[in-house]
mmCIF file of C-alpha atoms and ligand atoms in Angstrom:
data_model
loop_
_atom_site.group_PDB
_atom_site.id
_atom_site.type_symbol
_atom_site.label_atom_id
_atom_site.label_comp_id
_atom_site.label_asym_id
_atom_site.label_seq_id
_atom_site.Cartn_x
_atom_site.Cartn_y
_atom_site.Cartn_z
ATOM 1 C CA MET A 202 25.787 -65.625 -42.362
ATOM 2 C CA PRO A 203 27.427 -67.564 -39.467
ATOM 3 C CA GLN A 204 26.497 -66.509 -35.955
ATOM 4 C CA HIS A 205 28.349 -63.449 -34.709
ATOM 5 C CA LEU A 206 29.864 -65.024 -31.585
ATOM 6 C CA THR A 207 30.986 -68.635 -31.184
ATOM 7 C CA VAL A 208 32.344 -69.789 -27.822
ATOM 8 C CA VAL A 209 34.365 -72.982 -28.281
ATOM 9 C CA ASN A 210 33.988 -74.530 -24.856
ATOM 10 C CA HIS A 211 35.582 -77.920 -25.501
ATOM 11 C CA PRO A 212 36.682 -79.614 -22.228
ATOM 12 C CA LEU A 213 40.342 -79.599 -23.316
ATOM 13 C CA ILE A 214 40.157 -75.854 -23.996
ATOM 14 C CA GLN A 215 38.487 -75.170 -20.653
ATOM 15 C CA HIS A 216 41.093 -77.214 -18.781
ATOM 16 C CA LYS A 217 44.055 -75.567 -20.507
ATOM 17 C CA LEU A 218 42.505 -72.118 -20.091
ATOM 18 C CA THR A 219 42.137 -72.649 -16.354
ATOM 19 C CA ILE A 220 45.888 -73.297 -16.095
ATOM 20 C CA MET A 221 46.597 -70.202 -18.206
ATOM 21 C CA ARG A 222 44.412 -68.003 -16.017
ATOM 22 C CA ASP A 223 46.299 -69.052 -12.876
ATOM 23 C CA LYS A 224 48.658 -66.197 -12.017
ATOM 24 C CA ASN A 225 51.308 -68.688 -10.880
ATOM 25 C CA THR A 226 51.614 -70.320 -14.308
ATOM 26 C CA PRO A 227 55.011 -69.342 -15.779
ATOM 27 C CA SER A 228 55.498 -67.876 -19.273
ATOM 28 C CA ASN A 229 56.902 -71.010 -20.871
ATOM 29 C CA GLN A 230 53.871 -73.059 -19.845
ATOM 30 C CA PHE A 231 51.506 -70.195 -20.706
ATOM 31 C CA ARG A 232 52.943 -70.012 -24.247
ATOM 32 C CA GLN A 233 52.740 -73.753 -24.723
ATOM 33 C CA LEU A 234 49.105 -73.858 -23.568
ATOM 34 C CA LEU A 235 48.207 -70.939 -25.837
ATOM 35 C CA ARG A 236 49.749 -72.850 -28.721
ATOM 36 C CA GLU A 237 47.733 -75.967 -27.876
ATOM 37 C CA ILE A 238 44.475 -74.011 -27.529
ATOM 38 C CA SER A 239 45.138 -72.265 -30.836
ATOM 39 C CA HIS A 240 45.247 -75.699 -32.508
ATOM 40 C CA LEU A 241 41.785 -76.424 -31.150
ATOM 41 C CA LEU A 242 40.496 -72.980 -32.160
ATOM 42 C CA ALA A 243 42.037 -73.391 -35.634
ATOM 43 C CA TYR A 244 39.991 -76.569 -36.060
ATOM 44 C CA GLU A 245 36.813 -74.588 -35.339
ATOM 45 C CA VAL A 246 37.632 -71.509 -37.406
ATOM 46 C CA THR A 247 38.489 -73.550 -40.518
ATOM 47 C CA ARG A 248 35.442 -75.819 -40.266
ATOM 48 C CA ASN A 249 33.697 -74.365 -43.357
ATOM 49 C CA LEU A 250 36.688 -73.838 -45.653
ATOM 50 C CA PRO A 251 35.773 -74.687 -49.245
ATOM 51 C CA ILE A 252 36.987 -78.001 -50.623
ATOM 52 C CA THR A 253 37.710 -79.052 -54.200
ATOM 53 C CA MET A 254 38.403 -82.511 -55.602
ATOM 54 C CA LYS A 255 41.699 -83.639 -57.073
ATOM 55 C CA THR A 256 42.640 -86.892 -58.791
ATOM 56 C CA ILE A 257 45.433 -88.767 -57.008
ATOM 57 C CA ASP A 258 46.942 -92.220 -57.139
ATOM 58 C CA THR A 259 47.175 -94.062 -53.862
ATOM 59 C CA PRO A 260 49.332 -97.195 -53.959
ATOM 60 C CA MET A 261 46.050 -99.096 -54.395
ATOM 61 C CA ALA A 262 43.755 -97.011 -56.611
ATOM 62 C CA THR A 263 43.090 -93.775 -58.466
ATOM 63 C CA ILE A 264 40.606 -91.630 -56.570
ATOM 64 C CA GLU A 265 39.044 -88.192 -56.418
ATOM 65 C CA ALA A 266 40.224 -86.799 -53.079
ATOM 66 C CA PRO A 267 39.380 -83.523 -51.297
ATOM 67 C CA LYS A 268 41.788 -80.614 -50.911
ATOM 68 C CA LEU A 269 41.394 -77.015 -49.819
ATOM 69 C CA ASP A 270 40.105 -74.737 -52.570
ATOM 70 C CA GLY A 271 40.938 -71.148 -53.448
ATOM 71 C CA LYS A 272 43.766 -68.865 -52.442
ATOM 72 C CA LYS A 273 45.841 -69.698 -49.401
ATOM 73 C CA LEU A 274 44.246 -68.145 -46.367
ATOM 74 C CA ALA A 275 45.741 -65.192 -44.529
ATOM 75 C CA LEU A 276 46.494 -65.135 -40.818
ATOM 76 C CA VAL A 277 46.817 -61.596 -39.499
ATOM 77 C CA SER A 278 48.374 -61.105 -36.091
ATOM 78 C CA ILE A 279 47.453 -58.001 -34.146
ATOM 79 C CA LEU A 280 50.743 -57.128 -32.454
ATOM 80 C CA ARG A 281 52.136 -58.063 -30.157
ATOM 81 C CA ALA A 282 50.025 -60.627 -28.276
ATOM 82 C CA GLY A 283 48.524 -61.911 -31.535
ATOM 83 C CA ASN A 284 51.822 -63.656 -32.214
ATOM 84 C CA GLY A 285 51.075 -66.048 -29.343
ATOM 85 C CA LEU A 286 48.032 -67.351 -31.233
ATOM 86 C CA LEU A 287 49.703 -67.101 -34.636
ATOM 87 C CA ASP A 288 52.367 -69.723 -33.899
ATOM 88 C CA GLY A 289 49.837 -72.447 -33.118
ATOM 89 C CA MET A 290 47.657 -71.522 -36.083
ATOM 90 C CA LEU A 291 50.684 -71.893 -38.357
ATOM 91 C CA ASP A 292 51.367 -75.365 -36.937
ATOM 92 C CA LEU A 293 47.998 -76.430 -38.337
ATOM 93 C CA ILE A 294 47.906 -74.285 -41.499
ATOM 94 C CA PRO A 295 51.598 -74.038 -42.452
ATOM 95 C CA SER A 296 50.950 -72.756 -45.972
ATOM 96 C CA ALA A 297 48.889 -69.769 -44.793
ATOM 97 C CA ARG A 298 50.136 -66.302 -45.707
ATOM 98 C CA VAL A 299 50.832 -64.050 -42.717
ATOM 99 C CA GLY A 300 50.181 -60.373 -42.064
ATOM 100 C CA PHE A 301 50.717 -58.051 -39.111
ATOM 101 C CA VAL A 302 48.871 -55.040 -37.758
ATOM 102 C CA GLY A 303 50.580 -52.847 -35.146
ATOM 103 C CA LEU A 304 48.527 -50.277 -33.250
ATOM 104 C CA TYR A 305 49.160 -48.089 -30.248
ATOM 105 C CA ARG A 306 46.794 -45.853 -28.330
ATOM 106 C CA ASP A 307 47.386 -42.122 -28.674
ATOM 107 C CA GLU A 308 47.297 -40.871 -25.076
ATOM 108 C CA ALA A 309 45.864 -37.478 -26.099
ATOM 109 C CA THR A 310 43.031 -38.664 -28.363
ATOM 110 C CA LEU A 311 42.754 -42.216 -26.914
ATOM 111 C CA LYS A 312 42.342 -43.378 -30.519
ATOM 112 C CA PRO A 313 44.272 -46.355 -31.960
ATOM 113 C CA VAL A 314 47.111 -45.249 -34.264
ATOM 114 C CA LYS A 315 48.680 -47.532 -36.864
ATOM 115 C CA TYR A 316 52.470 -47.986 -36.615
ATOM 116 C CA TYR A 317 52.807 -51.109 -38.763
ATOM 117 C CA PHE A 318 50.649 -52.706 -41.418
ATOM 118 C CA LYS A 319 51.665 -55.432 -43.829
ATOM 119 C CA VAL A 320 49.269 -57.990 -45.294
ATOM 120 C CA PRO A 321 49.552 -60.614 -48.049
ATOM 121 C CA SER A 322 48.797 -59.664 -51.672
ATOM 122 C CA GLU A 323 45.294 -60.187 -53.075
ATOM 123 C CA ILE A 324 43.868 -59.946 -49.589
ATOM 124 C CA ASP A 325 40.435 -59.397 -51.173
ATOM 125 C CA LYS A 326 40.445 -63.005 -52.437
ATOM 126 C CA ARG A 327 41.594 -64.619 -49.203
ATOM 127 C CA PHE A 328 39.844 -65.897 -46.121
ATOM 128 C CA VAL A 329 41.386 -63.702 -43.420
ATOM 129 C CA ILE A 330 41.725 -64.857 -39.808
ATOM 130 C CA ALA A 331 42.662 -61.922 -37.558
ATOM 131 C CA VAL A 332 44.141 -63.122 -34.267
ATOM 132 C CA ASP A 333 44.457 -61.345 -30.924
ATOM 133 C CA PRO A 334 44.144 -63.236 -27.624
ATOM 134 C CA MET A 335 42.155 -60.551 -25.788
ATOM 135 C CA LEU A 336 39.002 -58.848 -27.073
ATOM 136 C CA ALA A 337 38.667 -56.237 -24.314
ATOM 137 C CA THR A 338 37.156 -52.809 -25.189
ATOM 138 C CA GLY A 339 37.127 -53.834 -28.856
ATOM 139 C CA ASN A 340 38.544 -50.450 -29.918
ATOM 140 C CA SER A 341 41.847 -51.723 -31.282
ATOM 141 C CA SER A 342 40.230 -54.862 -32.713
ATOM 142 C CA ALA A 343 37.615 -52.790 -34.545
ATOM 143 C CA ALA A 344 40.372 -50.447 -35.802
ATOM 144 C CA ALA A 345 42.457 -53.407 -37.018
ATOM 145 C CA ILE A 346 39.444 -54.770 -38.914
ATOM 146 C CA ASP A 347 38.836 -51.281 -40.399
ATOM 147 C CA MET A 348 42.405 -51.362 -41.744
ATOM 148 C CA LEU A 349 42.003 -54.860 -43.167
ATOM 149 C CA LYS A 350 38.815 -53.813 -44.930
ATOM 150 C CA GLU A 351 40.515 -50.654 -46.262
ATOM 151 C CA ALA A 352 43.199 -52.968 -47.702
ATOM 152 C CA GLY A 353 40.419 -54.880 -49.479
ATOM 153 C CA ALA A 354 39.700 -57.823 -47.152
ATOM 154 C CA LYS A 355 36.096 -58.995 -47.464
ATOM 155 C CA ASN A 356 35.937 -62.369 -45.769
ATOM 156 C CA ILE A 357 37.262 -61.917 -42.223
ATOM 157 C CA VAL A 358 36.870 -63.737 -38.923
ATOM 158 C CA PHE A 359 38.253 -62.561 -35.586
ATOM 159 C CA LEU A 360 39.808 -65.225 -33.385
ATOM 160 C CA CYS A 361 40.591 -64.596 -29.731
ATOM 161 C CA LEU A 362 41.186 -66.510 -26.528
ATOM 162 C CA LEU A 363 39.047 -64.389 -24.182
ATOM 163 C CA ALA A 364 36.317 -61.887 -24.984
ATOM 164 C CA ALA A 365 34.592 -59.327 -22.772
ATOM 165 C CA PRO A 366 30.893 -58.602 -23.452
ATOM 166 C CA GLU A 367 31.810 -54.935 -24.040
ATOM 167 C CA GLY A 368 34.296 -55.889 -26.780
ATOM 168 C CA VAL A 369 31.852 -58.257 -28.450
ATOM 169 C CA ALA A 370 29.208 -55.487 -28.498
ATOM 170 C CA ARG A 371 31.683 -52.957 -29.920
ATOM 171 C CA MET A 372 32.721 -55.364 -32.682
ATOM 172 C CA LYS A 373 29.126 -56.242 -33.482
ATOM 173 C CA GLU A 374 28.305 -52.566 -33.881
ATOM 174 C CA ALA A 375 31.395 -51.777 -35.989
ATOM 175 C CA HIS A 376 31.704 -55.035 -37.947
ATOM 176 C CA PRO A 377 28.537 -57.150 -37.834
ATOM 177 C CA ASP A 378 29.852 -59.122 -40.829
ATOM 178 C CA VAL A 379 32.954 -60.349 -38.932
ATOM 179 C CA PRO A 380 32.243 -63.452 -36.838
ATOM 180 C CA ILE A 381 34.105 -63.784 -33.541
ATOM 181 C CA ILE A 382 35.424 -67.112 -32.313
ATOM 182 C CA THR A 383 36.641 -67.301 -28.733
ATOM 183 C CA ALA A 384 37.472 -69.849 -26.050
ATOM 184 C CA SER A 385 35.573 -67.916 -23.355
ATOM 185 C CA LEU A 386 33.155 -65.045 -22.904
ATOM 186 C CA ASP A 387 34.291 -63.546 -19.604
ATOM 187 C CA GLU A 388 32.266 -61.486 -17.170
ATOM 188 C CA LYS A 389 33.274 -57.863 -17.743
ATOM 189 C CA LEU A 390 35.977 -55.237 -18.120
ATOM 190 C CA ASN A 391 37.414 -53.513 -15.070
ATOM 191 C CA GLU A 392 37.819 -49.716 -14.819
ATOM 192 C CA VAL A 393 41.160 -49.786 -16.683
ATOM 193 C CA GLY A 394 39.997 -52.014 -19.505
ATOM 194 C CA TYR A 395 41.274 -55.389 -18.303
ATOM 195 C CA ILE A 396 39.141 -58.481 -18.730
ATOM 196 C CA VAL A 397 37.750 -59.959 -15.481
ATOM 197 C CA PRO A 398 38.396 -62.701 -14.454
ATOM 198 C CA GLY A 399 40.719 -62.768 -17.493
ATOM 199 C CA LEU A 400 44.357 -63.725 -17.228
ATOM 200 C CA GLY A 401 46.097 -60.371 -16.893
ATOM 201 C CA ASP A 402 48.155 -58.816 -19.668
ATOM 202 C CA ALA A 403 48.396 -61.449 -22.377
ATOM 203 C CA GLY A 404 51.506 -59.917 -23.988
ATOM 204 C CA ASP A 405 53.352 -59.784 -20.686
ATOM 205 C CA ARG A 406 52.391 -63.341 -19.836
ATOM 206 C CA ILE A 407 53.419 -64.666 -23.265
ATOM 207 C CA PHE A 408 56.715 -62.815 -23.444
ATOM 208 C CA GLY A 409 57.629 -62.678 -19.770
ATOM 209 C CA THR A 410 57.629 -58.874 -19.565
ATOM 210 C CA GLN A 411 55.950 -56.708 -16.921
HETATM 211 N N1 URA B 139 44.686 -56.880 -22.961
HETATM 212 C C1 URA B 139 45.217 -57.822 -22.154
HETATM 213 O O1 URA B 139 46.321 -58.301 -22.395
HETATM 214 N N2 URA B 139 44.519 -58.214 -21.073
HETATM 215 C C2 URA B 139 43.290 -57.730 -20.790
HETATM 216 O O2 URA B 139 42.693 -58.164 -19.809
HETATM 217 C C3 URA B 139 42.755 -56.756 -21.643
HETATM 218 C C4 URA B 139 43.468 -56.342 -22.725
#
């Protein structure tokens, strides 16, 4: 089994992430940088995709050449901030199927409640990449993975931009079989569940809301 947590600390990622963390970086630049980092994360998360050989004719010769094997993979965005990572992933894997999971937190029970769930058919046969920029408490991420497993998904990775140690621990307890790939393991959560040093509210920064 691959290691549970992979931190992709490529110099380009670190540089772009520093600009994203800066509170003075505007939404348009933030979105663009997230897109660029998601290309670099996509490279890492797809590193072990299975390959099959296919016969093709180049203008010079007939060869056996590699192509991706199996069903098209599924990208699942955890709404709404997941869409910021999704766009860049689709640049690199344009034929991927796409799903969405929408959750909100019930203020009485504090439990995540599903308000939207739609995933590609035959999800059990696909490599599923669940995307959400911020792995904070891990409660909604773990709930989203529960729902994907209930729908039949078996081969899942969780891709995020920033992770808090608390969220990584929660995911490891709930879903030890789901590797996490992130651009940074930050220091901690604050008392209201924000990642420190973090970058603030990812959804607000992507979409320019407050
Ligand atoms: N969600 C965010 O957008 N930011 C955090 O720091 C934590 C959760």
